[in-house]
């Protein structure tokens, strides 16, 4: 991405518009009712992806359609994308049924706006999302602009281009910048290496954090996915008065009859109980093959396990399940396979790329252990799904898994280094009574079910007058 005069001027513009919004509250006090907010436009360029963020997107769409809301998705998928097939994919991948059509606004010709920048990446990539949002709103203006991908700088564009009665809604999975990120940069460099370049970089982060906080405060309603994310967003977006924790929807069997039928329950119970004694010594990993997921740490952990505890050699396998969004993801998979060969683990590691939900589910019910290695993971949908499937789950000792999901030694395990992962894997494999932890983990996972997501979403949106108290079909009853 090339630095231009336009990009240099963009951020003073962000500052001015943000200040205007925050100092002139009259715009926020426009009277409105749920009936005024008919069209919800989702800024989600990679809506055809297969990650947890896409499942949140489709669950929100499913929920809003119950209230007779029209849905628009701004995407970089081609103009000839089959909308019906996209909904079918949501059902196949996420077990989310979308009955009503959605409107796709293709921005494929502008997808280069999202290309990563080799320098000043925070600023220039944020500017890229602003340019893409401008093209999106030129083509279609919704009543509620919804960002579900963490592109807070698009709020500035939406505020500038949309009528005063429009609303800006955000579901934040992960802050673009955080104090943890700045501390990590500082700690990564020894005292002798803390040069002026390091200080300049920290000042750059600090200035970006101020801008990020200002544009974030333009949102009328903010939902975040975990306590960890809430703490960071509340600190950065200090002028946002409406920030709510809404845990993301996970494919978790509920204990209530309202969510699943008794027939489904018996099927689920049979999977989670009768297969307990026949579970294989397989370690399952679930997650997109993105760099931050740190799949190499999983492979290294397996190698360390076999080094420290050679009695497991030939008896334990690692199964990496995930989706590939693009060539970059595929390249990471290829690199992982090379690492497996270098460590001579070919017989101990398998890959499952873009599997259907049914296959993923079967893999979880047959395995014994689940592993997740992302540092400062914002939440961890895959972790919850592994716990719900009765896996002895091991997550990174940070972020959402630590604050919201896993209680170490009770509902799962937490680790940081390859050696720590190896030690807790060994501990899990040697447990005399794994059933107790499995059951506690399954019970804990019900807090993050689809039903609980709908309940939380209904509470937040109805209190903000974005929807009526009841879906339209129930009102007619």
C-alpha positions as a Python dict, from the first residue, in 0.01 Angstrom:
ca = {
    (1, 'X'): (0, 0, 0),
    (2, 'X'): (144, 339, -97),
    (3, 'X'): (142, 641, 133),
    (4, 'X'): (-40, 924, -43),
    (5, 'X'): (-148, 1273, 45),
    (6, 'X'): (-500, 1139, 86),
    (7, 'X'): (-395, 881, 344),
    (8, 'X'): (-195, 1143, 536),
    (9, 'X'): (-501, 1370, 549),
    (10, 'X'): (-738, 1088, 640),
    (11, 'X'): (-644, 1066, 1002),
    (12, 'X'): (-677, 1436, 1084),
    (13, 'X'): (-1022, 1396, 927),
    (14, 'X'): (-1091, 1103, 1160),
    (15, 'X'): (-989, 1321, 1452),
    (16, 'X'): (-1210, 1613, 1347),
    (17, 'X'): (-1519, 1401, 1283),
    (18, 'X'): (-1469, 1208, 1605),
    (19, 'X'): (-1440, 1530, 1806),
    (20, 'X'): (-1750, 1670, 1635),
    (21, 'X'): (-1949, 1358, 1719),
    (22, 'X'): (-1838, 1357, 2080),
    (23, 'X'): (-1883, 1729, 2139),
    (24, 'X'): (-2218, 1760, 1960),
    (25, 'X'): (-2440, 1499, 2127),
    (26, 'X'): (-2758, 1615, 1956),
    (27, 'X'): (-2699, 1371, 1672),
    (28, 'X'): (-2703, 1081, 1917),
    (29, 'X'): (-3029, 1195, 2074),
    (30, 'X'): (-3243, 1164, 1762),
    (31, 'X'): (-3571, 996, 1854),
    (32, 'X'): (-3624, 657, 1693),
    (33, 'X'): (-3813, 333, 1738),
    (34, 'X'): (-3741, -28, 1635),
    (35, 'X'): (-3969, 20, 1335),
    (36, 'X'): (-3735, 292, 1205),
    (37, 'X'): (-3443, 49, 1194),
    (38, 'X'): (-3544, -189, 917),
    (39, 'X'): (-3220, -255, 729),
    (40, 'X'): (-2911, -391, 903),
    (41, 'X'): (-2595, -367, 693),
    (42, 'X'): (-2307, -593, 799),
    (43, 'X'): (-1955, -485, 707),
    (44, 'X'): (-1797, -831, 686),
    (45, 'X'): (-1570, -855, 379),
    (46, 'X'): (-1484, -1221, 437),
    (47, 'X'): (-1840, -1340, 504),
    (48, 'X'): (-1779, -1665, 316),
    (49, 'X'): (-1504, -1765, 559),
    (50, 'X'): (-1529, -2053, 800),
    (51, 'X'): (-1415, -1904, 1130),
    (52, 'X'): (-1585, -1821, 1458),
    (53, 'X'): (-1638, -1462, 1347),
    (54, 'X'): (-1843, -1582, 1052),
    (55, 'X'): (-2055, -1799, 1279),
    (56, 'X'): (-2134, -1494, 1493),
    (57, 'X'): (-2229, -1307, 1174),
    (58, 'X'): (-2474, -1573, 1056),
    (59, 'X'): (-2623, -1624, 1401),
    (60, 'X'): (-2687, -1249, 1428),
    (61, 'X'): (-2849, -1255, 1085),
    (62, 'X'): (-3063, -1554, 1182),
    (63, 'X'): (-3171, -1374, 1499),
    (64, 'X'): (-3255, -1044, 1327),
    (65, 'X'): (-3461, -1212, 1057),
    (66, 'X'): (-3698, -1327, 1331),
    (67, 'X'): (-3776, -957, 1382),
    (68, 'X'): (-3842, -901, 1012),
    (69, 'X'): (-3520, -706, 960),
    (70, 'X'): (-3371, -686, 610),
    (71, 'X'): (-3008, -792, 590),
    (72, 'X'): (-2732, -650, 372),
    (73, 'X'): (-2377, -789, 373),
    (74, 'X'): (-2084, -589, 234),
    (75, 'X'): (-1840, -848, 102),
    (76, 'X'): (-1538, -880, -125),
    (77, 'X'): (-1684, -1198, -275),
    (78, 'X'): (-1743, -1176, -654),
    (79, 'X'): (-2065, -1016, -788),
    (80, 'X'): (-2184, -1352, -920),
    (81, 'X'): (-2166, -1517, -577),
    (82, 'X'): (-2467, -1743, -527),
    (83, 'X'): (-2647, -1596, -227),
    (84, 'X'): (-2848, -1914, -169),
    (85, 'X'): (-2532, -2124, -171),
    (86, 'X'): (-2375, -1889, 82),
    (87, 'X'): (-2669, -1955, 314),
    (88, 'X'): (-2638, -2327, 251),
    (89, 'X'): (-2270, -2307, 343),
    (90, 'X'): (-2368, -2138, 670),
    (91, 'X'): (-2591, -2435, 746),
    (92, 'X'): (-2326, -2690, 644),
    (93, 'X'): (-2034, -2526, 821),
    (94, 'X'): (-2197, -2371, 1124),
    (95, 'X'): (-2527, -2554, 1167),
    (96, 'X'): (-2704, -2216, 1128),
    (97, 'X'): (-3015, -2219, 912),
    (98, 'X'): (-3085, -1891, 728),
    (99, 'X'): (-3434, -1912, 578),
    (100, 'X'): (-3470, -1566, 427),
    (101, 'X'): (-3248, -1427, 148),
    (102, 'X'): (-2988, -1162, 223),
    (103, 'X'): (-2861, -887, -5),
    (104, 'X'): (-2495, -912, -101),
    (105, 'X'): (-2308, -595, -196),
    (106, 'X'): (-1995, -705, -380),
    (107, 'X'): (-1685, -492, -332),
    (108, 'X'): (-1452, -735, -507),
    (109, 'X'): (-1303, -466, -732),
    (110, 'X'): (-1183, -284, -419),
    (111, 'X'): (-1046, -584, -229),
    (112, 'X'): (-692, -450, -268),
    (113, 'X'): (-787, -191, -5),
    (114, 'X'): (-752, -474, 248),
    (115, 'X'): (-404, -582, 143),
    (116, 'X'): (-158, -586, 434),
    (117, 'X'): (96, -307, 447),
    (118, 'X'): (466, -381, 510),
    (119, 'X'): (500, -62, 717),
    (120, 'X'): (273, 162, 924),
    (121, 'X'): (34, -130, 902),
    (122, 'X'): (-205, -16, 1175),
    (123, 'X'): (-265, 321, 1012),
    (124, 'X'): (-260, 224, 646),
    (125, 'X'): (-469, -89, 685),
    (126, 'X'): (-724, 106, 888),
    (127, 'X'): (-734, 362, 611),
    (128, 'X'): (-796, 76, 367),
    (129, 'X'): (-1105, -30, 561),
    (130, 'X'): (-1228, 330, 554),
    (131, 'X'): (-1198, 341, 176),
    (132, 'X'): (-1379, 8, 145),
    (133, 'X'): (-1656, 126, 377),
    (134, 'X'): (-1700, 439, 165),
    (135, 'X'): (-1754, 228, -146),
    (136, 'X'): (-1995, 7, 49),
    (137, 'X'): (-2210, 297, 164),
    (138, 'X'): (-2210, 458, -180),
    (139, 'X'): (-2382, 141, -303),
    (140, 'X'): (-2627, 88, -19),
    (141, 'X'): (-2709, 280, 298),
    (142, 'X'): (-2859, 79, 586),
    (143, 'X'): (-3047, 201, 890),
    (144, 'X'): (-2796, 25, 1114),
    (145, 'X'): (-2433, -9, 1008),
    (146, 'X'): (-2292, -320, 1177),
    (147, 'X'): (-1922, -394, 1195),
    (148, 'X'): (-1850, -753, 1295),
    (149, 'X'): (-1485, -767, 1187),
    (150, 'X'): (-1315, -518, 1419),
    (151, 'X'): (-1282, -236, 1164),
    (152, 'X'): (-1353, 54, 1398),
    (153, 'X'): (-1230, 322, 1159),
    (154, 'X'): (-1528, 245, 935),
    (155, 'X'): (-1744, 412, 1203),
    (156, 'X'): (-1601, 746, 1098),
    (157, 'X'): (-1712, 687, 738),
    (158, 'X'): (-2056, 564, 845),
    (159, 'X'): (-2102, 864, 1069),
    (160, 'X'): (-2004, 1096, 787),
    (161, 'X'): (-2214, 937, 511),
    (162, 'X'): (-2528, 808, 683),
    (163, 'X'): (-2833, 1011, 792),
    (164, 'X'): (-2857, 1132, 1150),
    (165, 'X'): (-3123, 872, 1228),
    (166, 'X'): (-2892, 583, 1137),
    (167, 'X'): (-2710, 382, 1401),
    (168, 'X'): (-2364, 231, 1428),
    (169, 'X'): (-2338, -109, 1595),
    (170, 'X'): (-2019, -302, 1668),
    (171, 'X'): (-1954, -659, 1774),
    (172, 'X'): (-1588, -661, 1875),
    (173, 'X'): (-1398, -988, 1878),
    (174, 'X'): (-1056, -838, 1937),
    (175, 'X'): (-920, -484, 1987),
    (176, 'X'): (-701, -364, 1701),
    (177, 'X'): (-450, -243, 1959),
    (178, 'X'): (-423, -301, 2331),
    (179, 'X'): (-202, -223, 2627),
    (180, 'X'): (-93, -588, 2615),
    (181, 'X'): (36, -532, 2263),
    (182, 'X'): (241, -231, 2371),
    (183, 'X'): (378, -409, 2677),
    (184, 'X'): (467, -709, 2461),
    (185, 'X'): (665, -486, 2225),
    (186, 'X'): (852, -340, 2521),
    (187, 'X'): (927, -675, 2688),
    (188, 'X'): (1036, -840, 2364),
    (189, 'X'): (1340, -616, 2355),
    (190, 'X'): (1609, -637, 2620),
    (191, 'X'): (1722, -327, 2804),
    (192, 'X'): (2021, -292, 2572),
    (193, 'X'): (1794, -307, 2267),
    (194, 'X'): (1548, -40, 2382),
    (195, 'X'): (1670, 210, 2125),
    (196, 'X'): (1509, 526, 1995),
    (197, 'X'): (1339, 312, 1730),
    (198, 'X'): (1161, 120, 2003),
    (199, 'X'): (1047, 443, 2164),
    (200, 'X'): (926, 580, 1831),
    (201, 'X'): (729, 261, 1774),
    (202, 'X'): (569, 286, 2117),
    (203, 'X'): (476, 649, 2055),
    (204, 'X'): (324, 539, 1723),
    (205, 'X'): (121, 273, 1905),
    (206, 'X'): (14, 525, 2168),
    (207, 'X'): (-104, 778, 1909),
    (208, 'X'): (-289, 509, 1717),
    (209, 'X'): (-453, 392, 2040),
    (210, 'X'): (-585, 745, 2097),
    (211, 'X'): (-734, 757, 1747),
    (212, 'X'): (-872, 405, 1789),
    (213, 'X'): (-1041, 510, 2110),
    (214, 'X'): (-1197, 814, 1945),
    (215, 'X'): (-1339, 633, 1643),
    (216, 'X'): (-1457, 347, 1862),
    (217, 'X'): (-1654, 594, 2067),
    (218, 'X'): (-1854, 682, 1756),
    (219, 'X'): (-2045, 354, 1787),
    (220, 'X'): (-2394, 385, 1929),
    (221, 'X'): (-2398, 31, 2063),
    (222, 'X'): (-2101, -197, 2133),
    (223, 'X'): (-2101, -567, 2208),
    (224, 'X'): (-1785, -758, 2298),
    (225, 'X'): (-1723, -1130, 2318),
    (226, 'X'): (-1544, -1175, 2651),
    (227, 'X'): (-1436, -1017, 2977),
    (228, 'X'): (-1085, -979, 2836),
    (229, 'X'): (-1211, -786, 2533),
    (230, 'X'): (-1447, -581, 2750),
    (231, 'X'): (-1163, -467, 2976),
    (232, 'X'): (-958, -349, 2679),
    (233, 'X'): (-1245, -184, 2490),
    (234, 'X'): (-1380, -13, 2802),
    (235, 'X'): (-1032, 126, 2863),
    (236, 'X'): (-972, 236, 2502),
    (237, 'X'): (-1324, 348, 2405),
    (238, 'X'): (-1378, 541, 2726),
    (239, 'X'): (-1651, 762, 2583),
    (240, 'X'): (-1863, 464, 2476),
    (241, 'X'): (-2144, 443, 2730),
    (242, 'X'): (-2302, 125, 2597),
    (243, 'X'): (-2059, -168, 2602),
    (244, 'X'): (-2204, -513, 2671),
    (245, 'X'): (-2055, -860, 2699),
    (246, 'X'): (-2238, -1098, 2465),
    (247, 'X'): (-2059, -1430, 2454),
    (248, 'X'): (-2037, -1569, 2099),
    (249, 'X'): (-2268, -1856, 2005),
    (250, 'X'): (-2106, -2197, 2030),
    (251, 'X'): (-2240, -2531, 1912),
    (252, 'X'): (-2316, -2647, 2261),
    (253, 'X'): (-2605, -2876, 2361),
    (254, 'X'): (-2828, -2686, 2601),
    (255, 'X'): (-2980, -2841, 2912),
    (256, 'X'): (-3315, -2679, 2833),
    (257, 'X'): (-3590, -2826, 2620),
    (258, 'X'): (-3635, -2494, 2442),
    (259, 'X'): (-3320, -2534, 2236),
    (260, 'X'): (-3302, -2899, 2132),
    (261, 'X'): (-3554, -3177, 2110),
    (262, 'X'): (-3552, -3482, 2337),
    (263, 'X'): (-3454, -3693, 2036),
    (264, 'X'): (-3154, -3469, 1973),
    (265, 'X'): (-3067, -3483, 2341),
    (266, 'X'): (-3061, -3861, 2348),
    (267, 'X'): (-2841, -3859, 2038),
    (268, 'X'): (-2600, -3611, 2196),
    (269, 'X'): (-2597, -3790, 2530),
    (270, 'X'): (-2516, -4120, 2359),
    (271, 'X'): (-2222, -3960, 2182),
    (272, 'X'): (-2081, -3795, 2493),
    (273, 'X'): (-2124, -4093, 2725),
    (274, 'X'): (-2114, -4425, 2543),
    (275, 'X'): (-1800, -4330, 2349),
    (276, 'X'): (-1610, -4226, 2662),
    (277, 'X'): (-1451, -4567, 2709),
    (278, 'X'): (-1373, -4597, 2338),
    (279, 'X'): (-1214, -4255, 2288),
    (280, 'X'): (-886, -4263, 2101),
    (281, 'X'): (-563, -4106, 2224),
    (282, 'X'): (-605, -3825, 1972),
    (283, 'X'): (-535, -3458, 2040),
    (284, 'X'): (-770, -3239, 1836),
    (285, 'X'): (-706, -2878, 1733),
    (286, 'X'): (-985, -2661, 1588),
    (287, 'X'): (-919, -2322, 1428),
    (288, 'X'): (-847, -2134, 1108),
    (289, 'X'): (-490, -2165, 986),
    (290, 'X'): (-407, -1806, 1073),
    (291, 'X'): (-65, -1705, 1211),
    (292, 'X'): (-199, -1593, 1549),
    (293, 'X'): (-345, -1939, 1615),
    (294, 'X'): (16, -2060, 1651),
    (295, 'X'): (-28, -2411, 1515),
    (296, 'X'): (352, -2460, 1517),
    (297, 'X'): (338, -2453, 1898),
    (298, 'X'): (99, -2749, 1886),
    (299, 'X'): (338, -2951, 1673),
    (300, 'X'): (630, -2854, 1898),
    (301, 'X'): (425, -2952, 2204),
    (302, 'X'): (366, -3298, 2059),
    (303, 'X'): (737, -3334, 1985),
    (304, 'X'): (820, -3225, 2341),
    (305, 'X'): (563, -3472, 2480),
    (306, 'X'): (730, -3761, 2297),
    (307, 'X'): (1072, -3639, 2409),
    (308, 'X'): (980, -3606, 2778),
    (309, 'X'): (746, -3905, 2791),
    (310, 'X'): (862, -4157, 2528),
    (311, 'X'): (603, -4409, 2651),
    (312, 'X'): (346, -4217, 2443),
    (313, 'X'): (537, -4264, 2117),
    (314, 'X'): (323, -4449, 1865),
    (315, 'X'): (16, -4417, 2088),
    (316, 'X'): (-82, -4049, 2052),
    (317, 'X'): (-187, -3855, 1741),
    (318, 'X'): (-246, -3485, 1675),
    (319, 'X'): (-532, -3394, 1440),
    (320, 'X'): (-529, -3035, 1308),
    (321, 'X'): (-878, -2935, 1191),
    (322, 'X'): (-933, -2595, 1033),
    (323, 'X'): (-1038, -2385, 740),
    (324, 'X'): (-819, -2223, 474),
    (325, 'X'): (-948, -1884, 361),
    (326, 'X'): (-682, -1802, 104),
    (327, 'X'): (-338, -1882, -34),
    (328, 'X'): (-174, -1747, 280),
    (329, 'X'): (-358, -1999, 496),
    (330, 'X'): (-269, -2281, 256),
    (331, 'X'): (97, -2178, 267),
    (332, 'X'): (88, -2202, 647),
    (333, 'X'): (-56, -2553, 621),
    (334, 'X'): (224, -2649, 381),
    (335, 'X'): (482, -2508, 623),
    (336, 'X'): (326, -2706, 908),
    (337, 'X'): (356, -3023, 703),
    (338, 'X'): (724, -2946, 643),
    (339, 'X'): (773, -2895, 1016),
    (340, 'X'): (607, -3230, 1083),
    (341, 'X'): (850, -3397, 844),
    (342, 'X'): (1151, -3223, 998),
    (343, 'X'): (1048, -3340, 1345),
    (344, 'X'): (978, -3690, 1210),
    (345, 'X'): (617, -3682, 1325),
    (346, 'X'): (454, -3794, 999),
    (347, 'X'): (289, -4092, 1169),
    (348, 'X'): (164, -3879, 1458),
    (349, 'X'): (6, -3575, 1287),
    (350, 'X'): (-295, -3556, 1053),
    (351, 'X'): (-471, -3262, 884),
    (352, 'X'): (-841, -3206, 810),
    (353, 'X'): (-898, -2897, 593),
    (354, 'X'): (-1242, -2734, 555),
    (355, 'X'): (-1439, -3035, 683),
    (356, 'X'): (-1820, -3027, 708),
    (357, 'X'): (-1961, -2980, 1057),
    (358, 'X'): (-2067, -3345, 1085),
    (359, 'X'): (-1711, -3464, 1024),
    (360, 'X'): (-1569, -3212, 1270),
    (361, 'X'): (-1821, -3325, 1531),
    (362, 'X'): (-1735, -3693, 1484),
    (363, 'X'): (-1364, -3616, 1521),
    (364, 'X'): (-1425, -3438, 1852),
    (365, 'X'): (-1637, -3718, 1996),
    (366, 'X'): (-1375, -3979, 1907),
    (367, 'X'): (-1076, -3788, 2047),
    (368, 'X'): (-964, -3755, 2409),
    (369, 'X'): (-793, -3416, 2425),
    (370, 'X'): (-846, -3073, 2271),
    (371, 'X'): (-564, -2822, 2225),
    (372, 'X'): (-566, -2447, 2157),
    (373, 'X'): (-249, -2236, 2150),
    (374, 'X'): (-337, -1879, 2053),
    (375, 'X'): (-182, -1624, 2288),
    (376, 'X'): (-427, -1360, 2417),
    (377, 'X'): (-717, -1529, 2239),
    (378, 'X'): (-1013, -1292, 2263),
    (379, 'X'): (-1257, -1573, 2341),
    (380, 'X'): (-1215, -1918, 2191),
    (381, 'X'): (-1526, -2070, 2033),
    (382, 'X'): (-1330, -2381, 1941),
    (383, 'X'): (-1231, -2426, 2305),
    (384, 'X'): (-1595, -2422, 2416),
    (385, 'X'): (-1695, -2669, 2144),
    (386, 'X'): (-1418, -2906, 2249),
    (387, 'X'): (-1529, -2887, 2613),
    (388, 'X'): (-1890, -2950, 2509),
    (389, 'X'): (-1779, -3259, 2319),
    (390, 'X'): (-1624, -3398, 2635),
    (391, 'X'): (-1262, -3337, 2541),
    (392, 'X'): (-1003, -3270, 2810),
    (393, 'X'): (-922, -2925, 2680),
    (394, 'X'): (-589, -2741, 2703),
    (395, 'X'): (-582, -2368, 2623),
    (396, 'X'): (-328, -2087, 2640),
    (397, 'X'): (-299, -1930, 2983),
    (398, 'X'): (-412, -1584, 2870),
    (399, 'X'): (-701, -1384, 2724),
    (400, 'X'): (-1060, -1504, 2715),
    (401, 'X'): (-984, -1873, 2781),
    (402, 'X'): (-827, -1773, 3112),
    (403, 'X'): (-1085, -1512, 3219),
    (404, 'X'): (-1408, -1673, 3098),
    (405, 'X'): (-1381, -2033, 2984),
    (406, 'X'): (-1128, -2270, 3143),
    (407, 'X'): (-1080, -2324, 3516),
    (408, 'X'): (-738, -2487, 3538),
    (409, 'X'): (-750, -2837, 3677),
    (410, 'X'): (-1130, -2832, 3705),
    (411, 'X'): (-1281, -2787, 3357),
    (412, 'X'): (-956, -2813, 3162),
    (413, 'X'): (-593, -2705, 3163),
    (414, 'X'): (-396, -2388, 3089),
    (415, 'X'): (-40, -2374, 2955),
    (416, 'X'): (202, -2133, 2787),
    (417, 'X'): (518, -2303, 2658),
    (418, 'X'): (566, -2623, 2457),
    (419, 'X'): (702, -2791, 2769),
    (420, 'X'): (400, -2686, 2977),
    (421, 'X'): (166, -2811, 2706),
    (422, 'X'): (353, -3142, 2697),
    (423, 'X'): (326, -3177, 3074),
    (424, 'X'): (-50, -3116, 3089),
    (425, 'X'): (-110, -3342, 2786),
    (426, 'X'): (71, -3616, 2977),
    (427, 'X'): (-135, -3533, 3285),
    (428, 'X'): (-457, -3557, 3083),
    (429, 'X'): (-356, -3889, 2930),
    (430, 'X'): (-273, -4031, 3272),
    (431, 'X'): (-590, -3921, 3451),
    (432, 'X'): (-753, -4204, 3644),
    (433, 'X'): (-1100, -4048, 3638),
    (434, 'X'): (-1127, -3821, 3332),
    (435, 'X'): (-1508, -3840, 3343),
    (436, 'X'): (-1531, -3592, 3628),
    (437, 'X'): (-1347, -3322, 3434),
    (438, 'X'): (-1537, -3401, 3113),
    (439, 'X'): (-1872, -3356, 3286),
    (440, 'X'): (-1770, -3032, 3458),
    (441, 'X'): (-1641, -2898, 3127),
    (442, 'X'): (-1963, -2987, 2947),
    (443, 'X'): (-2170, -2816, 3214),
    (444, 'X'): (-1952, -2504, 3200),
    (445, 'X'): (-1984, -2493, 2821),
    (446, 'X'): (-2364, -2452, 2835),
    (447, 'X'): (-2310, -2086, 2932),
    (448, 'X'): (-2205, -2023, 2572),
    (449, 'X'): (-2481, -2201, 2379),
    (450, 'X'): (-2673, -2063, 2080),
    (451, 'X'): (-2973, -2017, 2306),
    (452, 'X'): (-2778, -1806, 2555),
    (453, 'X'): (-2646, -1594, 2268),
    (454, 'X'): (-3001, -1526, 2148),
    (455, 'X'): (-3113, -1438, 2501),
    (456, 'X'): (-2823, -1194, 2549),
    (457, 'X'): (-2868, -1041, 2203),
    (458, 'X'): (-3241, -994, 2259),
    (459, 'X'): (-3177, -819, 2590),
    (460, 'X'): (-2915, -580, 2453),
    (461, 'X'): (-3095, -492, 2128),
    (462, 'X'): (-3440, -454, 2282),
    (463, 'X'): (-3311, -231, 2563),
    (464, 'X'): (-3144, -13, 2298),
    (465, 'X'): (-3471, -9, 2096),
    (466, 'X'): (-3313, -173, 1793),
    (467, 'X'): (-3578, -447, 1800),
    (468, 'X'): (-3918, -497, 1961),
    (469, 'X'): (-3949, -703, 2276),
    (470, 'X'): (-4075, -1006, 2083),
    (471, 'X'): (-4015, -1142, 1733),
    (472, 'X'): (-4280, -1053, 1478),
    (473, 'X'): (-4405, -1411, 1452),
    (474, 'X'): (-4471, -1425, 1828),
    (475, 'X'): (-4644, -1088, 1827),
    (476, 'X'): (-4896, -1224, 1579),
    (477, 'X'): (-4970, -1513, 1815),
}
